Tab-separated table of C-alpha atoms in Angstrom:
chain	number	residue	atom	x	y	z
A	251	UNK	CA	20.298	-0.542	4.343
A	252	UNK	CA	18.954	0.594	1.201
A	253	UNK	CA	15.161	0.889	0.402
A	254	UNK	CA	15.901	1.039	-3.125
A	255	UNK	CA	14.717	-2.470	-5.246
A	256	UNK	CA	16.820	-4.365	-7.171
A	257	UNK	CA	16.809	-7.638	-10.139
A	258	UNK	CA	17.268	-9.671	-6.660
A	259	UNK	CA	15.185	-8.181	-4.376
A	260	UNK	CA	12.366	-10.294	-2.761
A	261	UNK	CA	8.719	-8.754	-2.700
A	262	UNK	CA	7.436	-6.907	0.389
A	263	UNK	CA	4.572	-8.031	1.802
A	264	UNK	CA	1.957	-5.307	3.350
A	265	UNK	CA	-1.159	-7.016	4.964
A	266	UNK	CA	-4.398	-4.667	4.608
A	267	UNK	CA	-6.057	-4.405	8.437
A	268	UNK	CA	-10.221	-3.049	8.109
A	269	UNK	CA	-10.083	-1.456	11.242
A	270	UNK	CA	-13.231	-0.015	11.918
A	271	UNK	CA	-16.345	1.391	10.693
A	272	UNK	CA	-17.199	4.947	10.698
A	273	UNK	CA	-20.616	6.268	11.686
A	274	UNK	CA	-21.550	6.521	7.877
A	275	UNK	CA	-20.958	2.932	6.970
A	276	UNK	CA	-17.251	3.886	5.034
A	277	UNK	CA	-14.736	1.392	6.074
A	278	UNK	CA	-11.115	2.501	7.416
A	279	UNK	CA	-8.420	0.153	6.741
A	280	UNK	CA	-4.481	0.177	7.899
A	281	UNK	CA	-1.559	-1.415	6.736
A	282	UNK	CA	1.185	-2.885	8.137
A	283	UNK	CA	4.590	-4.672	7.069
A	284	UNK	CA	6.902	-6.631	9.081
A	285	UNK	CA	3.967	-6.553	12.271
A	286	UNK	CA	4.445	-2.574	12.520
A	287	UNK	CA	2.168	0.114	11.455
A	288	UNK	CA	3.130	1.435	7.904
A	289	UNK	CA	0.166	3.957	7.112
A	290	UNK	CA	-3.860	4.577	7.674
A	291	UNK	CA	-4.729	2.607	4.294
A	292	UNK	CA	-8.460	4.498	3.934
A	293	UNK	CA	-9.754	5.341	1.445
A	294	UNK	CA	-7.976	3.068	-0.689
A	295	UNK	CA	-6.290	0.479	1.061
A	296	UNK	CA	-3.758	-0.786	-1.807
A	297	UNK	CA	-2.985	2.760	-3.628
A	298	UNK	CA	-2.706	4.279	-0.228
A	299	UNK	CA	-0.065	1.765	1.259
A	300	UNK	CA	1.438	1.959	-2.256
A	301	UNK	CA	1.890	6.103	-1.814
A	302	UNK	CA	3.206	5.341	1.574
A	303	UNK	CA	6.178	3.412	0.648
A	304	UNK	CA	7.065	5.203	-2.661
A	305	UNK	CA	6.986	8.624	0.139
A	306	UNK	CA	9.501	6.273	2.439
A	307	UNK	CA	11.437	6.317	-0.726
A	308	UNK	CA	11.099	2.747	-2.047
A	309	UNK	CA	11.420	2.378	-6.074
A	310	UNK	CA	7.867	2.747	-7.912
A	311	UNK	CA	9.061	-0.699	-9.499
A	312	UNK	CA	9.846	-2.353	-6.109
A	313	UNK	CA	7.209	-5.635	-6.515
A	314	UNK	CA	4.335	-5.849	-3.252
A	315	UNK	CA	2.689	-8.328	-2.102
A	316	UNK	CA	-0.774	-7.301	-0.372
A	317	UNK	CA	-2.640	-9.605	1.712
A	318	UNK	CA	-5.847	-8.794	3.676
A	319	UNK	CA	-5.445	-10.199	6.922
A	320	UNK	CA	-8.952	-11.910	7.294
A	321	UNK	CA	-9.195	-12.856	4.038
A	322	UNK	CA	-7.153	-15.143	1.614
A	323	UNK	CA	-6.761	-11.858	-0.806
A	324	UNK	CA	-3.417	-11.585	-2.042
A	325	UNK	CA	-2.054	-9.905	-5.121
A	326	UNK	CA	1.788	-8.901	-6.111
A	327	UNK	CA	1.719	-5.508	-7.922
A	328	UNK	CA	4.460	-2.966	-7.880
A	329	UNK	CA	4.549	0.130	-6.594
A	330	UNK	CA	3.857	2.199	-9.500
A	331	UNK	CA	1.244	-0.874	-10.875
A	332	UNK	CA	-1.058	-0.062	-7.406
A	333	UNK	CA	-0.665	3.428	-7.104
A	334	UNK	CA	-2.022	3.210	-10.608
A	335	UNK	CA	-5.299	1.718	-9.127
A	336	UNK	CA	-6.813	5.128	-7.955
A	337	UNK	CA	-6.883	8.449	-9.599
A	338	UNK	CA	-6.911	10.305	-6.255
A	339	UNK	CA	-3.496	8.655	-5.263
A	340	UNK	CA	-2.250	8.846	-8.443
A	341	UNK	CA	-1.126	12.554	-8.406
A	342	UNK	CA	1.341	12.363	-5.398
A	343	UNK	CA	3.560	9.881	-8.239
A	344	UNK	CA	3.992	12.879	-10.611
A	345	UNK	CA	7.399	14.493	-10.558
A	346	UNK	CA	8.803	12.053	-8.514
A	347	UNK	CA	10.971	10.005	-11.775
């Protein structure tokens, strides 16, 4: 099974988990697909799952859906679109075309 997207390919979903708090207020958040454990999400949640699946060799254009799981937060954005989202993330996308 490729992991590679294509015209046809229907939109994963990842669903953003806020897992706990740490002793400094900053929130830690993990995401899952398909009810298993993809990556810790924190800081970040939607760059971070986004680096995650372009390092498990998905296509940067492959289309996401993110959903919060508490929450009725959803947005589609593509790989490359949400890693876009944060400059710390951003970096681990260079040199990988």
């Amino acid at each position: 099974m490729s992991m590679m997207s294509n015209d046809g390919a229907r939109p994963l979903v990842v669903v953003i988990h806020q897992i706990s708090n740490d002793r400094r207020g900053r929130r830690r958040f993990m995401a899952t697909m398909n009810g298993r454990v993809l990556c810790d999400a924190t800081p970040n949640p939607i760059p971070c799952a986004a680096a995650c699946l372009l390092r498990r060799g998905f296509d940067p254009s492959q289309l996401i859906i993110f959903q919060d799981a508490v929450t009725d937060f959803e947005e589609s954005l593509s790989i490359a679109e949400a890693l876009a989202l944060d400059d710390v993330v951003v970096p681990l996308m260079r040199g990988r075309r």
